[in-house]
């Protein structure tokens, strides 16, 4: 198995979604409605400031706030519908995949499961694929892909509206977003790598404890308790040290993200404020622009996180498809011969 499975392996799982095309269409429509509602909030913010607060027009302010309330209601309803449909699809996909893999496993010969010395063939390891790996895929199809599509739509919409509002300030933002996200992505990769390492350490703890407890008679018969305590304690400390390093990197990631985001927003406000003072744009347009810029930056960050989820799901899919692709060495004949012993017993019974 490759260290970095190709995300293309996930395409094989799309056939499982075919029976649920109707729900997929409803989820897609809800996703577009929710994303469009978020983008409309930026224009509502512009109208509230320019035609409500600055114009000191109470009637216009009430009308605009009423429209924004309607948009928020649409956003809430569409988001709830999207969440339900996508979560249902993810759970259904995981359930179908578990049944399909389990049904196939029942056709394999016992020797396939008895190679306990091999990590990729032990019965316990295979059982973990039915639970852990399918849960990873459920998260991807029931959450991550939906988040990726929603944020992609909002990114494209936010960039388009920024370009319409203020082209030169948009160029500054489009250059600044990648520069802002570089340290976040760098720390994020380190955190993900350390998280996987930490999970491996915890899994090793479970494996060692399981072996010791399953063989407790042998451990006690040979007075091996002290050695097992020492070895297990060393593994506990190694898991703790890995978790501490991961926590440190996550703390740095949080600090880098906050510093980069607030620095970028401060720069935008300074540049935009100069444009407002010069009369080039209104205060409402500046507020809407900052709103869209924050949306775009958040969308890019979410897409980067989903990319990591896709890579983990590709590994899980590869492990499950490996089970589905396993061919039994022992096959039942297409035309089985009748059992002679059973036929003789029936004959004797009939006499």
Tab-separated table of C-alpha atoms in Angstrom:
chain	number	residue	atom	x	y	z
A	1	UNK	CA	0.000	0.000	0.000
A	2	UNK	CA	1.279	3.488	-0.860
A	3	UNK	CA	2.163	5.894	1.937
A	4	UNK	CA	0.005	8.577	0.317
A	5	UNK	CA	-3.040	6.976	-1.336
A	6	UNK	CA	-4.444	8.766	-4.337
A	7	UNK	CA	-7.774	10.567	-3.736
A	8	UNK	CA	-8.942	8.964	-7.000
A	9	UNK	CA	-9.657	5.813	-5.017
A	10	UNK	CA	-12.679	7.633	-3.558
A	11	UNK	CA	-14.303	7.723	-7.001
A	12	UNK	CA	-15.061	4.019	-6.688
A	13	UNK	CA	-17.308	4.779	-3.744
A	14	UNK	CA	-19.467	7.224	-5.707
A	15	UNK	CA	-21.461	4.306	-7.138
A	16	UNK	CA	-22.858	3.783	-3.636
A	17	UNK	CA	-24.480	7.228	-3.860
A	18	UNK	CA	-26.393	6.448	-7.060
A	19	UNK	CA	-29.595	5.291	-5.295
A	20	UNK	CA	-29.752	8.571	-3.401
A	21	UNK	CA	-29.664	11.023	-6.301
A	22	UNK	CA	-32.834	12.738	-5.067
A	23	UNK	CA	-31.350	13.536	-1.682
A	24	UNK	CA	-28.141	14.703	-3.343
A	25	UNK	CA	-30.145	17.136	-5.487
A	26	UNK	CA	-31.994	18.492	-2.435
A	27	UNK	CA	-28.705	18.892	-0.561
A	28	UNK	CA	-27.139	20.710	-3.534
A	29	UNK	CA	-30.091	23.119	-3.795
A	30	UNK	CA	-29.965	23.814	-0.055
A	31	UNK	CA	-26.216	24.360	-0.251
A	32	UNK	CA	-26.591	26.945	-3.037
A	33	UNK	CA	-29.393	28.693	-1.143
A	34	UNK	CA	-27.354	28.873	2.062
A	35	UNK	CA	-24.224	30.109	0.284
A	36	UNK	CA	-26.187	32.730	-1.642
A	37	UNK	CA	-27.830	33.927	1.567
A	38	UNK	CA	-24.450	34.479	3.221
A	39	UNK	CA	-23.283	36.528	0.240
A	40	UNK	CA	-26.474	38.619	0.313
A	41	UNK	CA	-25.784	39.519	3.944
A	42	UNK	CA	-22.805	41.570	2.778
A	43	UNK	CA	-25.021	43.710	0.558
A	44	UNK	CA	-27.523	44.049	3.396
A	45	UNK	CA	-24.739	45.282	5.661
A	46	UNK	CA	-23.803	47.900	3.049
A	47	UNK	CA	-27.397	49.161	2.823
A	48	UNK	CA	-27.815	49.265	6.610
A	49	UNK	CA	-24.763	51.502	6.983
A	50	UNK	CA	-25.144	53.735	3.909
A	51	UNK	CA	-28.925	54.120	3.675
A	52	UNK	CA	-29.773	53.556	7.332
A	53	UNK	CA	-27.182	54.808	9.776
A	54	UNK	CA	-25.345	57.402	7.690
A	55	UNK	CA	-28.485	58.670	5.962
A	56	UNK	CA	-30.319	58.806	9.329
A	57	UNK	CA	-33.369	57.283	7.611
A	58	UNK	CA	-35.253	55.203	10.195
A	59	UNK	CA	-37.776	53.855	7.663
A	60	UNK	CA	-35.075	52.680	5.275
A	61	UNK	CA	-33.139	51.187	8.183
A	62	UNK	CA	-36.176	49.187	9.352
A	63	UNK	CA	-36.859	47.944	5.829
A	64	UNK	CA	-33.272	46.852	5.326
A	65	UNK	CA	-33.133	45.099	8.681
A	66	UNK	CA	-36.393	43.317	7.838
A	67	UNK	CA	-34.924	42.079	4.557
A	68	UNK	CA	-31.798	40.907	6.361
A	69	UNK	CA	-33.957	39.036	8.872
A	70	UNK	CA	-35.674	37.248	5.982
A	71	UNK	CA	-32.285	36.382	4.473
A	72	UNK	CA	-31.067	35.039	7.807
A	73	UNK	CA	-34.237	32.925	8.091
A	74	UNK	CA	-33.588	31.500	4.622
A	75	UNK	CA	-29.983	30.848	5.588
A	76	UNK	CA	-31.019	29.011	8.760
A	77	UNK	CA	-33.588	26.852	6.992
A	78	UNK	CA	-31.315	26.009	4.060
A	79	UNK	CA	-28.400	25.218	6.381
A	80	UNK	CA	-30.541	22.894	8.496
A	81	UNK	CA	-31.863	21.118	5.388
A	82	UNK	CA	-28.370	20.770	3.922
A	83	UNK	CA	-26.965	19.439	7.191
A	84	UNK	CA	-29.716	16.840	7.539
A	85	UNK	CA	-29.554	15.603	3.955
A	86	UNK	CA	-25.759	15.442	3.813
A	87	UNK	CA	-25.481	13.778	7.235
A	88	UNK	CA	-28.122	11.219	6.203
A	89	UNK	CA	-26.193	10.460	3.022
A	90	UNK	CA	-22.942	10.049	4.960
A	91	UNK	CA	-24.516	7.698	7.502
A	92	UNK	CA	-26.247	5.711	4.734
A	93	UNK	CA	-22.996	5.397	2.782
A	94	UNK	CA	-21.152	4.115	5.858
A	95	UNK	CA	-23.938	1.612	6.603
A	96	UNK	CA	-24.030	0.332	3.004
A	97	UNK	CA	-20.262	0.034	2.895
A	98	UNK	CA	-20.119	-1.874	6.193
A	99	UNK	CA	-22.725	-4.347	4.967
A	100	UNK	CA	-21.052	-4.783	1.597
A	101	UNK	CA	-17.624	-5.410	3.110
A	102	UNK	CA	-18.980	-7.746	5.787
A	103	UNK	CA	-20.994	-9.761	3.262
A	104	UNK	CA	-17.871	-10.162	1.149
A	105	UNK	CA	-15.734	-11.161	4.133
A	106	UNK	CA	-18.086	-14.071	4.846
A	107	UNK	CA	-17.147	-15.537	1.455
A	108	UNK	CA	-13.394	-15.622	2.223
A	109	UNK	CA	-11.687	-18.744	3.520
A	110	UNK	CA	-10.651	-18.976	7.222
A	111	UNK	CA	-6.966	-18.813	6.313
A	112	UNK	CA	-7.445	-15.198	5.234
A	113	UNK	CA	-8.255	-14.208	8.829
A	114	UNK	CA	-5.902	-16.536	10.661
A	115	UNK	CA	-2.690	-14.772	9.646
A	116	UNK	CA	-2.752	-12.862	12.922
A	117	UNK	CA	0.956	-12.197	12.723
A	118	UNK	CA	0.353	-9.879	9.782
A	119	UNK	CA	-1.034	-6.478	10.678
A	120	UNK	CA	-2.962	-6.173	7.433
A	121	UNK	CA	-4.710	-9.522	7.767
A	122	UNK	CA	-5.461	-10.132	11.449
A	123	UNK	CA	-9.153	-10.566	12.253
A	124	UNK	CA	-9.028	-7.786	14.862
A	125	UNK	CA	-7.417	-5.385	12.385
A	126	UNK	CA	-10.004	-6.264	9.736
A	127	UNK	CA	-12.803	-5.644	12.233
A	128	UNK	CA	-11.336	-2.222	12.991
A	129	UNK	CA	-11.585	-1.329	9.319
A	130	UNK	CA	-15.328	-1.970	9.430
A	131	UNK	CA	-15.694	0.592	12.219
A	132	UNK	CA	-12.868	3.136	12.160
A	133	UNK	CA	-12.306	3.383	8.396
A	134	UNK	CA	-15.999	3.572	7.544
A	135	UNK	CA	-16.376	6.323	10.171
A	136	UNK	CA	-13.653	8.320	8.406
A	137	UNK	CA	-15.529	7.984	5.115
A	138	UNK	CA	-18.798	8.898	6.820
A	139	UNK	CA	-17.203	12.126	8.030
A	140	UNK	CA	-15.917	12.920	4.546
A	141	UNK	CA	-19.162	12.313	2.656
A	142	UNK	CA	-21.422	13.464	5.478
A	143	UNK	CA	-19.622	16.689	6.338
A	144	UNK	CA	-16.293	17.549	4.737
A	145	UNK	CA	-17.350	17.458	1.078
A	146	UNK	CA	-20.407	19.570	1.849
A	147	UNK	CA	-18.233	22.113	3.674
A	148	UNK	CA	-15.787	22.157	0.775
A	149	UNK	CA	-18.505	22.807	-1.817
A	150	UNK	CA	-20.186	25.490	0.308
A	151	UNK	CA	-16.918	27.300	0.930
A	152	UNK	CA	-15.926	27.012	-2.729
A	153	UNK	CA	-19.187	28.686	-3.758
A	154	UNK	CA	-18.723	31.407	-1.128
A	155	UNK	CA	-15.092	31.930	-2.165
A	156	UNK	CA	-16.011	32.446	-5.810
A	157	UNK	CA	-18.964	34.665	-4.908
A	158	UNK	CA	-16.973	36.725	-2.404
A	159	UNK	CA	-14.117	37.287	-4.860
A	160	UNK	CA	-16.556	38.338	-7.591
A	161	UNK	CA	-18.351	40.787	-5.302
A	162	UNK	CA	-15.035	42.202	-4.024
A	163	UNK	CA	-13.930	42.839	-7.596
A	164	UNK	CA	-17.209	44.630	-8.308
A	165	UNK	CA	-16.956	46.730	-5.132
A	166	UNK	CA	-13.295	47.782	-5.321
A	167	UNK	CA	-10.949	46.172	-7.899
A	168	UNK	CA	-7.639	47.586	-6.599
A	169	UNK	CA	-8.360	46.668	-2.990
A	170	UNK	CA	-9.442	43.212	-4.198
A	171	UNK	CA	-6.024	42.709	-5.787
A	172	UNK	CA	-4.426	43.471	-2.425
A	173	UNK	CA	-6.649	40.918	-0.695
A	174	UNK	CA	-6.100	38.209	-3.324
A	175	UNK	CA	-2.350	38.594	-2.876
A	176	UNK	CA	-2.599	38.838	0.904
A	177	UNK	CA	-4.796	35.749	1.488
A	178	UNK	CA	-2.182	33.218	0.268
A	179	UNK	CA	0.585	35.028	2.163
A	180	UNK	CA	-1.578	35.014	5.303
A	181	UNK	CA	-2.389	31.322	4.998
A	182	UNK	CA	1.155	30.103	4.356
A	183	UNK	CA	2.190	29.943	8.033
A	184	UNK	CA	-1.217	28.514	8.946
A	185	UNK	CA	-0.897	25.743	6.368
A	186	UNK	CA	2.698	25.009	7.428
A	187	UNK	CA	1.747	24.646	11.086
A	188	UNK	CA	-1.413	22.787	10.071
A	189	UNK	CA	0.558	20.096	8.247
A	190	UNK	CA	2.811	19.648	11.258
A	191	UNK	CA	-0.199	19.362	13.558
A	192	UNK	CA	-1.844	16.755	11.301
A	193	UNK	CA	1.372	14.754	11.084
A	194	UNK	CA	1.821	14.852	14.859
A	195	UNK	CA	-1.850	13.958	15.339
A	196	UNK	CA	-1.406	10.832	13.241
A	197	UNK	CA	1.753	10.004	15.191
A	198	UNK	CA	-0.113	10.512	18.468
A	199	UNK	CA	-2.951	8.262	17.300
A	200	UNK	CA	-0.414	5.582	16.391
A	201	UNK	CA	1.081	5.821	19.880
A	202	UNK	CA	-2.354	5.463	21.493
A	203	UNK	CA	-3.163	2.524	19.203
A	204	UNK	CA	0.097	0.894	20.253
A	205	UNK	CA	-0.982	1.284	23.889
A	206	UNK	CA	-4.231	-0.480	23.125
A	207	UNK	CA	-2.520	-3.255	21.214
A	208	UNK	CA	0.035	-3.899	23.975
A	209	UNK	CA	-2.609	-3.869	26.713
A	210	UNK	CA	-4.851	-6.202	24.711
A	211	UNK	CA	-2.054	-8.711	24.174
A	212	UNK	CA	-1.043	-8.631	27.843
A	213	UNK	CA	-4.593	-9.021	29.162
A	214	UNK	CA	-5.544	-11.726	26.676
A	215	UNK	CA	-2.469	-13.668	27.735
A	216	UNK	CA	-2.748	-12.853	31.439
A	217	UNK	CA	-2.389	-16.519	32.406
A	218	UNK	CA	0.920	-16.754	30.569
A	219	UNK	CA	2.110	-13.407	31.957
A	220	UNK	CA	1.445	-14.466	35.534
A	221	UNK	CA	2.742	-17.996	35.028
A	222	UNK	CA	6.149	-16.656	33.977
A	223	UNK	CA	6.141	-13.763	36.510
A	224	UNK	CA	6.271	-11.271	33.647
A	225	UNK	CA	4.191	-8.567	35.398
A	226	UNK	CA	7.124	-6.273	36.247
A	227	UNK	CA	8.438	-6.314	32.671
A	228	UNK	CA	4.979	-5.597	31.248
A	229	UNK	CA	4.476	-2.728	33.705
A	230	UNK	CA	7.811	-1.233	32.658
A	231	UNK	CA	7.187	-1.654	28.915
A	232	UNK	CA	3.628	-0.321	29.122
A	233	UNK	CA	4.793	2.630	31.226
A	234	UNK	CA	7.420	3.501	28.626
A	235	UNK	CA	4.772	3.467	25.906
A	236	UNK	CA	2.485	5.673	28.014
A	237	UNK	CA	5.267	8.242	28.414
A	238	UNK	CA	6.035	8.143	24.697
A	239	UNK	CA	2.355	8.787	23.909
A	240	UNK	CA	2.319	11.645	26.435
A	241	UNK	CA	5.469	13.229	24.948
A	242	UNK	CA	3.992	13.050	21.442
A	243	UNK	CA	0.737	14.610	22.665
A	244	UNK	CA	2.657	17.456	24.324
A	245	UNK	CA	4.550	18.240	21.109
A	246	UNK	CA	1.283	18.154	19.162
A	247	UNK	CA	-0.324	20.526	21.681
A	248	UNK	CA	2.605	22.936	21.391
A	249	UNK	CA	2.315	23.020	17.616
A	250	UNK	CA	-1.452	23.541	17.844
A	251	UNK	CA	-0.852	26.456	20.217
A	252	UNK	CA	1.583	27.999	17.723
A	253	UNK	CA	-0.960	27.396	14.968
A	254	UNK	CA	-3.640	29.263	16.926
A	255	UNK	CA	-1.289	32.187	17.586
A	256	UNK	CA	-0.133	32.358	13.945
A	257	UNK	CA	-3.726	32.219	12.663
A	258	UNK	CA	-4.932	35.001	14.972
A	259	UNK	CA	-1.943	37.236	14.245
A	260	UNK	CA	-2.164	36.727	10.465
A	261	UNK	CA	-5.929	37.266	10.271
A	262	UNK	CA	-6.018	40.392	12.432
A	263	UNK	CA	-2.976	41.854	10.660
A	264	UNK	CA	-4.649	41.299	7.287
A	265	UNK	CA	-7.946	42.803	8.461
A	266	UNK	CA	-6.092	45.790	9.959
A	267	UNK	CA	-4.271	46.413	6.684
A	268	UNK	CA	-7.530	46.226	4.758
A	269	UNK	CA	-9.232	48.643	7.134
A	270	UNK	CA	-6.341	51.086	6.852
A	271	UNK	CA	-6.310	50.981	3.059
A	272	UNK	CA	-10.095	51.043	2.878
A	273	UNK	CA	-10.296	53.853	5.403
A	274	UNK	CA	-8.017	55.952	3.231
A	275	UNK	CA	-10.358	55.301	0.292
A	276	UNK	CA	-13.412	56.302	2.392
A	277	UNK	CA	-11.746	59.543	3.497
A	278	UNK	CA	-10.864	60.281	-0.123
A	279	UNK	CA	-14.484	59.718	-1.140
A	280	UNK	CA	-13.633	56.802	-3.428
A	281	UNK	CA	-15.947	54.349	-1.632
A	282	UNK	CA	-18.633	54.631	1.025
A	283	UNK	CA	-18.431	53.312	4.570
A	284	UNK	CA	-21.049	50.692	3.723
A	285	UNK	CA	-19.055	49.474	0.729
A	286	UNK	CA	-15.955	49.196	2.916
A	287	UNK	CA	-17.880	47.156	5.506
A	288	UNK	CA	-19.248	44.852	2.817
A	289	UNK	CA	-15.772	44.500	1.339
A	290	UNK	CA	-14.244	43.490	4.681
A	291	UNK	CA	-17.124	41.054	5.177
A	292	UNK	CA	-16.423	39.385	1.815
A	293	UNK	CA	-12.666	39.371	2.435
A	294	UNK	CA	-13.138	37.559	5.738
A	295	UNK	CA	-15.483	35.104	4.005
A	296	UNK	CA	-12.899	34.440	1.299
A	297	UNK	CA	-10.081	33.895	3.800
A	298	UNK	CA	-12.210	31.557	5.900
A	299	UNK	CA	-13.249	29.621	2.798
A	300	UNK	CA	-9.636	29.106	1.735
A	301	UNK	CA	-8.689	27.898	5.217
A	302	UNK	CA	-11.607	25.447	5.267
A	303	UNK	CA	-10.707	24.101	1.828
A	304	UNK	CA	-7.160	23.486	3.040
A	305	UNK	CA	-8.481	21.539	6.035
A	306	UNK	CA	-10.796	19.482	3.835
A	307	UNK	CA	-7.820	18.551	1.668
A	308	UNK	CA	-6.329	16.811	4.711
A	309	UNK	CA	-9.634	15.035	5.357
A	310	UNK	CA	-9.699	13.820	1.755
A	311	UNK	CA	-6.196	12.375	2.105
A	312	UNK	CA	-7.127	10.511	5.298
A	313	UNK	CA	-10.347	9.250	3.700
A	314	UNK	CA	-8.397	8.031	0.668
A	315	UNK	CA	-6.294	5.866	2.970
A	316	UNK	CA	-9.417	4.502	4.660
A	317	UNK	CA	-11.087	3.803	1.307
A	318	UNK	CA	-8.005	1.991	0.046
A	319	UNK	CA	-7.996	-0.268	3.116
A	320	UNK	CA	-11.692	-1.111	2.705
A	321	UNK	CA	-11.480	-1.650	-1.039
A	322	UNK	CA	-8.560	-3.974	-0.435
A	323	UNK	CA	-10.985	-6.180	1.512
A	324	UNK	CA	-13.630	-5.951	-1.201
A	325	UNK	CA	-11.076	-6.856	-3.875
A	326	UNK	CA	-9.852	-9.926	-1.977
A	327	UNK	CA	-10.721	-13.091	-3.905
A	328	UNK	CA	-11.455	-16.319	-2.030
A	329	UNK	CA	-9.026	-19.144	-2.779
A	330	UNK	CA	-11.740	-21.676	-2.063
A	331	UNK	CA	-14.880	-21.341	-4.161
A	332	UNK	CA	-18.100	-23.304	-4.068
A	333	UNK	CA	-18.716	-25.248	-7.305
A	334	UNK	CA	-21.327	-23.885	-9.665
A	335	UNK	CA	-23.056	-27.296	-9.689
A	336	UNK	CA	-22.324	-28.988	-6.333
A	337	UNK	CA	-22.576	-32.767	-6.237
A	338	UNK	CA	-25.103	-34.266	-3.813
A	339	UNK	CA	-23.708	-35.486	-0.497
A	340	UNK	CA	-23.530	-39.321	-0.594
A	341	UNK	CA	-23.667	-39.644	3.188
A	342	UNK	CA	-26.807	-37.549	3.376
A	343	UNK	CA	-28.411	-39.470	0.514
A	344	UNK	CA	-27.636	-42.819	2.187
A	345	UNK	CA	-29.116	-41.603	5.455
A	346	UNK	CA	-32.288	-40.522	3.743
A	347	UNK	CA	-32.543	-43.898	2.010
A	348	UNK	CA	-32.130	-45.790	5.295
A	349	UNK	CA	-34.670	-43.558	7.004
A	350	UNK	CA	-37.226	-44.116	4.262
A	351	UNK	CA	-36.981	-47.891	4.781
